[in-house]
Short mmCIF file of C-alpha atoms in Angstrom, two decimals:
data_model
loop_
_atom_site.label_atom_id
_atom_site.label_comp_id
_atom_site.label_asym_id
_atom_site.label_seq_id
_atom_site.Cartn_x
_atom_site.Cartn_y
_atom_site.Cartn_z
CA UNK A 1 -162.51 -90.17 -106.11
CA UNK A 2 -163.96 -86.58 -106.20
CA UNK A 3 -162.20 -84.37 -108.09
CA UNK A 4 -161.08 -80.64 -106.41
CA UNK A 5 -161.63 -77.55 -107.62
CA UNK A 6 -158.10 -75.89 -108.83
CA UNK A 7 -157.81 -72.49 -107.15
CA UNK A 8 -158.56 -69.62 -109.46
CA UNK A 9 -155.37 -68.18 -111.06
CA UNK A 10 -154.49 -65.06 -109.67
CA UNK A 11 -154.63 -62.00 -112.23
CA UNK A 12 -152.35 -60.08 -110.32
CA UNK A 13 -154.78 -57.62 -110.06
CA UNK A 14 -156.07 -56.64 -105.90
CA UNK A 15 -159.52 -57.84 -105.65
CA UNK A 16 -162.09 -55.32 -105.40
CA UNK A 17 -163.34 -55.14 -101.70
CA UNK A 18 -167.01 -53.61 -102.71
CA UNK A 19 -166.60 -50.62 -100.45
CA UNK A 20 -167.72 -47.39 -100.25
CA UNK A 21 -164.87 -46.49 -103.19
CA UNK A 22 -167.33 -46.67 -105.72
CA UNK A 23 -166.20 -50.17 -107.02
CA UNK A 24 -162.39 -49.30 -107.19
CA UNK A 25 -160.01 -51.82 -105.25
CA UNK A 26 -158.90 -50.52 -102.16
CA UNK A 27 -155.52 -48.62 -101.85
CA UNK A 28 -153.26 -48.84 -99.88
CA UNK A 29 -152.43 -45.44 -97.80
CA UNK A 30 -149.24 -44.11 -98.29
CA UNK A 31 -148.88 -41.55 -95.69
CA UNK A 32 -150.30 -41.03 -92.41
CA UNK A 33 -152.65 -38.25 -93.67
CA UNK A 34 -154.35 -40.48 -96.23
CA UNK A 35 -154.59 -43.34 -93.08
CA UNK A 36 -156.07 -41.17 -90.96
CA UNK A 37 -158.73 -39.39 -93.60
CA UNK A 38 -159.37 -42.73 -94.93
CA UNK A 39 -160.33 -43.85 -90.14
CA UNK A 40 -162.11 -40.68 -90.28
CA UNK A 41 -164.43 -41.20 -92.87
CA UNK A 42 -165.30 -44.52 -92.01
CA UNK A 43 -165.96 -43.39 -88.72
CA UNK A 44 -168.16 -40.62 -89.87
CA UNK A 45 -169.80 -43.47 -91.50
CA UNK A 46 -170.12 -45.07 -88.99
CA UNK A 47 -171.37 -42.38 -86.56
CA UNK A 48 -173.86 -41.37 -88.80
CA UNK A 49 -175.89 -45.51 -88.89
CA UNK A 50 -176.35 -44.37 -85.04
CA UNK A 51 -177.12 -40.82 -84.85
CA UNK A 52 -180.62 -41.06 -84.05
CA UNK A 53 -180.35 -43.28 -81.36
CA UNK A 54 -180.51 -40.90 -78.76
CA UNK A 55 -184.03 -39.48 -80.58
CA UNK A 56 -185.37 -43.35 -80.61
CA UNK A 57 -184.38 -43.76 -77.12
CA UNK A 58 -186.23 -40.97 -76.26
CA UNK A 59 -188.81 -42.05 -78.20
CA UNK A 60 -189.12 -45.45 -76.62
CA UNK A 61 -189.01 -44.20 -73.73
CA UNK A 62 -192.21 -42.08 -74.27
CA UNK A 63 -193.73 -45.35 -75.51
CA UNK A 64 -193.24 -47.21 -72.42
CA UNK A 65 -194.77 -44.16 -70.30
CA UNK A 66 -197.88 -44.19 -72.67
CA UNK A 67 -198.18 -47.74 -72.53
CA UNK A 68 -197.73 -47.60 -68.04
CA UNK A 69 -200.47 -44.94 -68.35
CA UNK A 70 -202.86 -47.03 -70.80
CA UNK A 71 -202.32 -50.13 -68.17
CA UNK A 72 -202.85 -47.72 -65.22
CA UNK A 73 -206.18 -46.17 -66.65
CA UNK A 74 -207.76 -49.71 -68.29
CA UNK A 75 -206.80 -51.49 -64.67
CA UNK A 76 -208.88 -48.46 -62.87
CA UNK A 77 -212.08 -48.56 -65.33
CA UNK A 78 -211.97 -52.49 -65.12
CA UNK A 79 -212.02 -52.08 -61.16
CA UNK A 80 -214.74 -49.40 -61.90
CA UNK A 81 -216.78 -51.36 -63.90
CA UNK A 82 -216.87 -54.47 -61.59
CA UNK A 83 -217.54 -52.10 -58.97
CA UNK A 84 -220.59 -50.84 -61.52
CA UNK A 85 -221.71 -54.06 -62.20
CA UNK A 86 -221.87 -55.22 -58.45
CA UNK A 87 -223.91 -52.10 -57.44
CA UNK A 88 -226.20 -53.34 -60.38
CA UNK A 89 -226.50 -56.25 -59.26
CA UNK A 90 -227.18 -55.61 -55.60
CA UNK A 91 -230.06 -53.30 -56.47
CA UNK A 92 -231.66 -55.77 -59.02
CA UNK A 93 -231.65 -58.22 -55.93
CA UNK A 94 -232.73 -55.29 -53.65
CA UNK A 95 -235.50 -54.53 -55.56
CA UNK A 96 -236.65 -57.93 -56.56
CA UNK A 97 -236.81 -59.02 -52.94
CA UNK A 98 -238.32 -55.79 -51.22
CA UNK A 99 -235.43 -55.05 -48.81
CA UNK A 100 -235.04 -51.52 -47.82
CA UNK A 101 -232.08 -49.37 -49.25
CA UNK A 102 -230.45 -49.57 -45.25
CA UNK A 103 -231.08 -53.04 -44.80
CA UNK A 104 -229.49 -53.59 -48.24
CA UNK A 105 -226.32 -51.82 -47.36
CA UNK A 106 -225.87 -53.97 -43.96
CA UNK A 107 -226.75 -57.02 -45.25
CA UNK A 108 -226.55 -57.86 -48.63
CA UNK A 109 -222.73 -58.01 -48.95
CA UNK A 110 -221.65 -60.76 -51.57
CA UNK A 111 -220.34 -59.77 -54.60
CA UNK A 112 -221.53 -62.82 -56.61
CA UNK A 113 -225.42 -63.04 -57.61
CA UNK A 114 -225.83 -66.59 -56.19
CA UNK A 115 -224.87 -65.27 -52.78
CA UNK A 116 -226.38 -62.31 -52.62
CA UNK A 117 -229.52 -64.14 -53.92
CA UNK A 118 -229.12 -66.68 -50.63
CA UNK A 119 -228.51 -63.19 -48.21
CA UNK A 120 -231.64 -61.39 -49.61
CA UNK A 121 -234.18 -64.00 -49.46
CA UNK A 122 -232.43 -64.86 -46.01
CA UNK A 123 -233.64 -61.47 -45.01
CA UNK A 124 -237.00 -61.24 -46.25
CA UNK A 125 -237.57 -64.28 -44.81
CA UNK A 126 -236.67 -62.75 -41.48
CA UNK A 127 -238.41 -59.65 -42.41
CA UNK A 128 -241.67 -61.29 -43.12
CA UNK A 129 -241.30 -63.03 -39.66
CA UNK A 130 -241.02 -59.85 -38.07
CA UNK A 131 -244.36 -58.90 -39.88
CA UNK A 132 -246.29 -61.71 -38.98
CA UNK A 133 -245.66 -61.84 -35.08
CA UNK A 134 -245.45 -58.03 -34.80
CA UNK A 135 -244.25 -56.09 -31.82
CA UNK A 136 -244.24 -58.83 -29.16
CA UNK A 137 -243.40 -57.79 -25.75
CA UNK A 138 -242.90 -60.93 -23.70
CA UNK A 139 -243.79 -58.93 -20.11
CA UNK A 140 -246.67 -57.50 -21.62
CA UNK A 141 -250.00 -58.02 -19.74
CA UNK A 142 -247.99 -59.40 -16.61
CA UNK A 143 -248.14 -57.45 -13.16
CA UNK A 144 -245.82 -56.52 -11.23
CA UNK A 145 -244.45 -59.23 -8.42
CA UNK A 146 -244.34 -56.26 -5.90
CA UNK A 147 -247.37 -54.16 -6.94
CA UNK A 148 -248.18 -52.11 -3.89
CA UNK A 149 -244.31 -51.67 -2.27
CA UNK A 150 -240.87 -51.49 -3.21
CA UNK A 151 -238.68 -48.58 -2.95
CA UNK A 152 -240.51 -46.61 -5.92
CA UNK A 153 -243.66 -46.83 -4.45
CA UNK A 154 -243.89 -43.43 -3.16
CA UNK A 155 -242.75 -41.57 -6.02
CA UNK A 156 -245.42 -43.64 -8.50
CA UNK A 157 -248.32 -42.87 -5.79
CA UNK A 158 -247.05 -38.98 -5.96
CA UNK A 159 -246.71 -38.83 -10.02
CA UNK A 160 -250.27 -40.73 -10.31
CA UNK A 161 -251.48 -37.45 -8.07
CA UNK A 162 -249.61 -35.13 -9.80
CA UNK A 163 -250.51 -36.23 -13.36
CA UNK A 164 -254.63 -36.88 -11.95
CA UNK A 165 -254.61 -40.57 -12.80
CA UNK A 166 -256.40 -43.47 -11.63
#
């Protein structure tokens, strides 16, 4: 069976508490004076482990802001930048293609380069269309069904006079 440890003799002596005495046991006050210097200075002491903490607050506090306005200004320049990079992008597409700066601006209105890749050679392929059947007028070369009559025939038989035409 284990063996316990005797409890160390008592010298009699009050054990030193390691306070702010400078290594002398503690007395005991003996009047209320003493007790109330003795509640005093500890609670200077005490007072004084916290007396900056309205200056750190403050200084947190300016901390915080800083770091709000960092966040605020790198979220804008990102926002910027994509916007940047978009506008890069569109023109490099633009360009590459041969669609006109208007045409561009109407129509070529993805923000990813695969899509706007599809929408510009969707329009020069309409464009080039447009070049190769020209100006068509689908009446052109047709005559009138009512060439000699109808209610405006007067007025064209009296501007061909006026204007000398044939």
């Amino acid at each position: 069976m284990p063996t316990e440890n005797p409890a160390p003799e008592s010298t009699g002596d009050p054990a030193p508490t390691g306070g702010g005495d400078g290594g002398q046991g503690f007395k005991a006050p003996t009047s209320q004076a003493e007790f109330d210097a003795m509640v005093k200075s500890r609670l200077e002491r005490e007072r004084a482990k916290f007396a900056d903490y309205d200056e750190l607050k403050a200084k947190a506090q300016q901390l915080d802001d800083s770091q709000q306005t960092t966040a605020t200004r790198i979220a804008k320049l990102e926002k910027e930048l994509e916007s940047t990079r978009t506008t890069a992008l569109r023109s490099r597409i633009q360009a590459k293609h041969g669609i006109s700066d208007e045409d561009a601006e109407l129509f070529l209105t993805a923000a990813d380069e695969a899509t706007l890749t599809k929408q510009a050679e969707r329009l020069a392929e309409t464009a080039d269309d447009r070049r190769k059947n020209g100006n068509r007028d689908p009446l052109a070369g047709r005559t009138p069904s009512n060439p000699g009559g109808g209610p405006d025939a007067a007025k064209r038989e009296w501007l061909r006079s006026v204007t000398e035409r044939d």
